[in-house]
PDB file of C-alpha atoms in Angstrom:
ATOM      1  CA  GLY A   1       6.447  23.874 -11.924  1.00  0.00           C
ATOM      2  CA  PHE A   2       4.060  21.507 -12.207  1.00  0.00           C
ATOM      3  CA  ARG A   3       1.046  21.332 -14.719  1.00  0.00           C
ATOM      4  CA  GLN A   4      -2.356  20.807 -13.078  1.00  0.00           C
ATOM      5  CA  ARG A   5      -3.666  17.238 -13.331  1.00  0.00           C
ATOM      6  CA  ASP A   6      -6.958  15.808 -13.710  1.00  0.00           C
ATOM      7  CA  ARG A   7      -8.004  14.573  -9.786  1.00  0.00           C
ATOM      8  CA  THR A   8     -10.286  12.132 -11.404  1.00  0.00           C
ATOM      9  CA  VAL A   9      -9.173   8.776 -10.471  1.00  0.00           C
ATOM     10  CA  THR A  10     -10.807   5.474 -10.892  1.00  0.00           C
ATOM     11  CA  ILE A  11      -9.609   2.212  -8.603  1.00  0.00           C
ATOM     12  CA  PRO A  12      -8.826  -0.389 -10.941  1.00  0.00           C
ATOM     13  CA  PRO A  13     -11.859  -2.724 -10.981  1.00  0.00           C
ATOM     14  CA  ALA A  14     -10.281  -5.391  -9.662  1.00  0.00           C
ATOM     15  CA  LEU A  15      -8.544  -3.960  -6.717  1.00  0.00           C
ATOM     16  CA  ARG A  16     -12.030  -2.276  -5.795  1.00  0.00           C
ATOM     17  CA  THR A  17     -13.585  -6.103  -6.175  1.00  0.00           C
ATOM     18  CA  GLY A  18     -10.566  -6.856  -3.943  1.00  0.00           C
ATOM     19  CA  ILE A  19     -11.427  -4.650  -1.291  1.00  0.00           C
ATOM     20  CA  ASP A  20     -15.125  -5.445  -1.548  1.00  0.00           C
ATOM     21  CA  GLU A  21     -14.223  -9.227  -1.015  1.00  0.00           C
ATOM     22  CA  LEU A  22     -11.847  -8.427   1.605  1.00  0.00           C
ATOM     23  CA  LEU A  23     -14.652  -6.348   3.478  1.00  0.00           C
ATOM     24  CA  ARG A  24     -16.978  -9.194   3.360  1.00  0.00           C
ATOM     25  CA  GLY A  25     -17.710 -11.138   6.744  1.00  0.00           C
ATOM     26  CA  ILE A  26     -16.744  -7.668   8.928  1.00  0.00           C
ATOM     27  CA  SER A  27     -20.184  -6.250  10.277  1.00  0.00           C
ATOM     28  CA  PRO A  28     -20.583  -2.858   9.790  1.00  0.00           C
ATOM     29  CA  LYS A  29     -20.581  -2.060  13.500  1.00  0.00           C
ATOM     30  CA  GLU A  30     -17.325  -3.568  13.760  1.00  0.00           C
ATOM     31  CA  LEU A  31     -16.278  -1.488  10.551  1.00  0.00           C
ATOM     32  CA  GLU A  32     -17.332   1.820  11.946  1.00  0.00           C
ATOM     33  CA  ARG A  33     -15.794   1.235  14.926  1.00  0.00           C
ATOM     34  CA  SER A  34     -12.113   0.173  13.306  1.00  0.00           C
ATOM     35  CA  ALA A  35     -12.577   3.117  11.239  1.00  0.00           C
ATOM     36  CA  ARG A  36     -13.341   5.511  14.479  1.00  0.00           C
ATOM     37  CA  ALA A  37     -10.198   4.067  15.972  1.00  0.00           C
ATOM     38  CA  LEU A  38      -7.647   4.018  12.918  1.00  0.00           C
ATOM     39  CA  SER A  39      -8.942   7.466  12.486  1.00  0.00           C
ATOM     40  CA  ASP A  40      -8.170   8.404  15.729  1.00  0.00           C
ATOM     41  CA  ALA A  41      -4.575   6.519  16.098  1.00  0.00           C
ATOM     42  CA  TYR A  42      -3.681   8.441  13.224  1.00  0.00           C
ATOM     43  CA  ARG A  43      -4.739  11.489  14.143  1.00  0.00           C
ATOM     44  CA  ALA A  44      -2.684  10.899  17.495  1.00  0.00           C
ATOM     45  CA  GLY A  45       0.327  10.637  15.666  1.00  0.00           C
ATOM     46  CA  GLY A  46       3.661   8.880  17.039  1.00  0.00           C
ATOM     47  CA  ALA A  47       3.996   4.566  17.262  1.00  0.00           C
ATOM     48  CA  SER A  48      -0.050   4.909  17.499  1.00  0.00           C
ATOM     49  CA  ALA A  49      -0.275   6.067  13.948  1.00  0.00           C
ATOM     50  CA  SER A  50       2.433   3.849  12.551  1.00  0.00           C
ATOM     51  CA  ARG A  51       1.166   0.547  13.859  1.00  0.00           C
ATOM     52  CA  ALA A  52      -2.227   1.255  13.605  1.00  0.00           C
ATOM     53  CA  ALA A  53      -4.311  -1.591  11.762  1.00  0.00           C
ATOM     54  CA  ARG A  54      -3.569  -4.802  14.260  1.00  0.00           C
ATOM     55  CA  THR A  55      -6.814  -6.780  13.437  1.00  0.00           C
ATOM     56  CA  ARG A  56      -8.703  -7.914  10.460  1.00  0.00           C
ATOM     57  CA  GLY A  57     -11.258  -4.840  11.556  1.00  0.00           C
ATOM     58  CA  ASP A  58      -8.443  -2.463  11.091  1.00  0.00           C
ATOM     59  CA  VAL A  59      -7.530  -3.895   7.823  1.00  0.00           C
ATOM     60  CA  ALA A  60     -10.819  -3.598   6.691  1.00  0.00           C
ATOM     61  CA  ALA A  61     -11.708  -0.110   8.086  1.00  0.00           C
ATOM     62  CA  TYR A  62      -8.352   0.687   6.130  1.00  0.00           C
ATOM     63  CA  LEU A  63      -9.277  -1.006   2.841  1.00  0.00           C
ATOM     64  CA  ALA A  64     -13.050   1.109   3.270  1.00  0.00           C
ATOM     65  CA  THR A  65     -12.089   4.061   4.426  1.00  0.00           C
ATOM     66  CA  ARG A  66      -7.956   5.216   3.397  1.00  0.00           C
ATOM     67  CA  ALA A  67      -6.943   2.454   0.220  1.00  0.00           C
ATOM     68  CA  PRO A  68      -8.685   4.717  -2.352  1.00  0.00           C
ATOM     69  CA  ALA A  69      -7.543   8.606  -0.794  1.00  0.00           C
ATOM     70  CA  THR A  70      -4.009   6.363  -0.649  1.00  0.00           C
ATOM     71  CA  TYR A  71      -4.591   4.543  -4.249  1.00  0.00           C
ATOM     72  CA  ALA A  72      -5.377   8.385  -5.638  1.00  0.00           C
ATOM     73  CA  ALA A  73      -2.393   9.787  -4.013  1.00  0.00           C
ATOM     74  CA  ALA A  74      -0.013   7.648  -5.116  1.00  0.00           C
ATOM     75  CA  GLU A  75      -1.723   7.495  -8.932  1.00  0.00           C
ATOM     76  CA  ASP A  76      -1.213  11.494  -9.017  1.00  0.00           C
ATOM     77  CA  VAL A  77       2.475  11.397  -7.518  1.00  0.00           C
ATOM     78  CA  PHE A  78       3.434   8.398 -10.194  1.00  0.00           C
ATOM     79  CA  GLY A  79       1.615  10.422 -13.020  1.00  0.00           C
ATOM     80  CA  ARG A  80       3.629  13.360 -11.898  1.00  0.00           C
ATOM     81  CA  ILE A  81       6.560  11.592 -12.205  1.00  0.00           C
ATOM     82  CA  ARG A  82       5.963  10.139 -15.736  1.00  0.00           C
ATOM     83  CA  ASP A  83       5.296  13.508 -16.831  1.00  0.00           C
ATOM     84  CA  LEU A  84       9.156  14.817 -15.355  1.00  0.00           C
ATOM     85  CA  ARG A  85      10.782  11.735 -16.815  1.00  0.00           C
ATOM     86  CA  PRO A  86       8.655  10.024 -19.857  1.00  0.00           C
ATOM     87  CA  ASP A  87      11.084   7.438 -20.582  1.00  0.00           C
ATOM     88  CA  TRP A  88      11.643   5.828 -17.313  1.00  0.00           C
ATOM     89  CA  SER A  89      10.106   3.018 -16.392  1.00  0.00           C
ATOM     90  CA  PRO A  90      11.103   0.778 -13.508  1.00  0.00           C
ATOM     91  CA  THR A  91      10.768  -2.843 -13.239  1.00  0.00           C
ATOM     92  CA  SER A  92      10.553  -3.484  -9.477  1.00  0.00           C
ATOM     93  CA  MET A  93       9.767  -1.287  -6.665  1.00  0.00           C
ATOM     94  CA  LEU A  94      10.531  -1.735  -2.690  1.00  0.00           C
ATOM     95  CA  ASP A  95       7.465  -0.155  -1.145  1.00  0.00           C
ATOM     96  CA  LEU A  96       8.311   0.166   3.182  1.00  0.00           C
ATOM     97  CA  GLY A  97       5.395   0.161   5.330  1.00  0.00           C
ATOM     98  CA  GLY A  98       3.765  -1.363   2.351  1.00  0.00           C
ATOM     99  CA  GLY A  99       0.001  -2.371   4.368  1.00  0.00           C
ATOM    100  CA  PRO A 100      -1.958  -4.181   1.763  1.00  0.00           C
ATOM    101  CA  GLY A 101      -0.343  -2.803  -2.162  1.00  0.00           C
ATOM    102  CA  ILE A 102      -2.358  -0.092  -2.071  1.00  0.00           C
ATOM    103  CA  ALA A 103       0.559   2.154  -3.432  1.00  0.00           C
ATOM    104  CA  SER A 104       2.485  -0.384  -5.527  1.00  0.00           C
ATOM    105  CA  TRP A 105      -1.064  -1.516  -7.115  1.00  0.00           C
ATOM    106  CA  ALA A 106      -0.783   2.183  -8.071  1.00  0.00           C
ATOM    107  CA  ALA A 107       2.826   1.945  -9.710  1.00  0.00           C
ATOM    108  CA  ALA A 108       1.826  -1.077 -11.316  1.00  0.00           C
ATOM    109  CA  GLU A 109      -0.646   0.635 -13.046  1.00  0.00           C
ATOM    110  CA  ALA A 110       1.598   3.677 -13.731  1.00  0.00           C
ATOM    111  CA  TRP A 111       4.607   1.604 -15.232  1.00  0.00           C
ATOM    112  CA  PRO A 112       2.832  -1.881 -16.795  1.00  0.00           C
ATOM    113  CA  ARG A 113       6.681  -3.332 -17.202  1.00  0.00           C
ATOM    114  CA  THR A 114       6.748  -3.320 -13.679  1.00  0.00           C
ATOM    115  CA  SER A 115       7.323  -6.877 -12.963  1.00  0.00           C
ATOM    116  CA  ALA A 116       8.492  -7.405  -9.281  1.00  0.00           C
ATOM    117  CA  ALA A 117       7.957  -5.690  -5.783  1.00  0.00           C
ATOM    118  CA  THR A 118       8.647  -6.070  -2.114  1.00  0.00           C
ATOM    119  CA  LEU A 119       6.359  -5.099   0.519  1.00  0.00           C
ATOM    120  CA  VAL A 120       7.745  -4.440   3.547  1.00  0.00           C
ATOM    121  CA  GLU A 121       4.982  -4.452   6.531  1.00  0.00           C
ATOM    122  CA  ALA A 122       5.231  -5.102  10.171  1.00  0.00           C
ATOM    123  CA  GLU A 123       1.639  -5.681  10.741  1.00  0.00           C
ATOM    124  CA  ALA A 124       0.574  -9.679  10.132  1.00  0.00           C
ATOM    125  CA  GLU A 125      -3.345  -8.846   9.330  1.00  0.00           C
ATOM    126  CA  MET A 126      -1.939  -5.980   6.577  1.00  0.00           C
ATOM    127  CA  ALA A 127       0.496  -8.542   5.408  1.00  0.00           C
ATOM    128  CA  GLU A 128      -2.201 -11.112   4.983  1.00  0.00           C
ATOM    129  CA  ALA A 129      -4.148  -8.519   3.076  1.00  0.00           C
ATOM    130  CA  ALA A 130      -1.098  -7.867   0.720  1.00  0.00           C
ATOM    131  CA  ARG A 131      -0.895 -11.862   0.472  1.00  0.00           C
ATOM    132  CA  TRP A 132      -4.359 -12.255  -0.681  1.00  0.00           C
ATOM    133  CA  TYR A 133      -3.996  -9.357  -3.458  1.00  0.00           C
ATOM    134  CA  GLU A 134      -0.582 -10.938  -4.166  1.00  0.00           C
ATOM    135  CA  ALA A 135      -2.887 -14.398  -5.266  1.00  0.00           C
ATOM    136  CA  HIS A 136      -4.906 -12.459  -7.260  1.00  0.00           C
ATOM    137  CA  ARG A 137      -2.574 -10.626  -8.882  1.00  0.00           C
ATOM    138  CA  PRO A 138       0.988 -12.079  -9.507  1.00  0.00           C
ATOM    139  CA  ARG A 139       2.990 -10.172 -11.323  1.00  0.00           C
ATOM    140  CA  LEU A 140       3.063  -7.249  -8.005  1.00  0.00           C
ATOM    141  CA  GLY A 141       5.583 -10.455  -6.771  1.00  0.00           C
ATOM    142  CA  ILE A 142       5.476  -9.484  -2.936  1.00  0.00           C
ATOM    143  CA  GLU A 143       8.624 -11.261  -1.555  1.00  0.00           C
ATOM    144  CA  PHE A 144       7.020  -9.932   1.981  1.00  0.00           C
ATOM    145  CA  LEU A 145       8.392 -12.612   4.581  1.00  0.00           C
ATOM    146  CA  ALA A 146      12.134 -12.847   2.324  1.00  0.00           C
ATOM    147  CA  ALA A 147      12.499  -9.170   2.568  1.00  0.00           C
ATOM    148  CA  VAL A 148      11.986  -8.793   6.352  1.00  0.00           C
ATOM    149  CA  ASP A 149      14.036 -11.712   6.926  1.00  0.00           C
ATOM    150  CA  GLU A 150      16.847 -10.020   4.753  1.00  0.00           C
ATOM    151  CA  ALA A 151      16.577  -7.116   6.273  1.00  0.00           C
ATOM    152  CA  VAL A 152      16.649  -8.448   9.935  1.00  0.00           C
ATOM    153  CA  ALA A 153      19.570 -10.469   9.006  1.00  0.00           C
ATOM    154  CA  ARG A 154      21.468  -7.144   7.120  1.00  0.00           C
ATOM    155  CA  ILE A 155      20.797  -4.983  10.546  1.00  0.00           C
ATOM    156  CA  SER A 156      21.722  -8.154  12.730  1.00  0.00           C
ATOM    157  CA  ASP A 157      25.159  -8.469  10.596  1.00  0.00           C
ATOM    158  CA  MET A 158      25.757  -4.726  10.800  1.00  0.00           C
ATOM    159  CA  PRO A 159      23.986  -2.802  13.311  1.00  0.00           C
ATOM    160  CA  SER A 160      26.721   0.427  13.451  1.00  0.00           C
ATOM    161  CA  VAL A 161      26.105   0.480   9.321  1.00  0.00           C
ATOM    162  CA  GLY A 162      23.903   3.589   8.018  1.00  0.00           C
ATOM    163  CA  SER A 163      23.028   6.835   9.654  1.00  0.00           C
ATOM    164  CA  SER A 164      20.877   7.276  12.698  1.00  0.00           C
ATOM    165  CA  VAL A 165      17.617   9.290  12.868  1.00  0.00           C
ATOM    166  CA  SER A 166      16.453  10.579  15.859  1.00  0.00           C
ATOM    167  CA  GLY A 167      13.283  12.307  16.677  1.00  0.00           C
TER     168      GLY A 167
END
């Protein structure tokens, strides 16, 4: 079984500073409206939940309300992996639906030898937030556009390869 982990998580100061900087310029009223809409979309599920952060206000709402919990959840999972596989230390990662890179940041904290991360994100505003973080934390190595182009090319070249998923 799993041993109980300390649930106290501290977001790295540079990440907290980045969130604060990205929130600058968003009015409290817009942040509140966007946070409410984001929560409603997540609760509704389906396609609206998977494409919920489309505007700068939506991304700000995500960063203010969801990013700390996302970081804590990712940090907990990575801590459990370290407990089970203490000798394993990845040097790269792929984060599909990576948003602004919060989980990748937690992975880079968990495994400091991680030198490259590829985040794939469909929402332009989330990708912009990821690029902002990349500029402030170069070792994450976000290759967003190249990864998207490569994935689209592979799908176009071999559309029948892979298994289909029905929902």
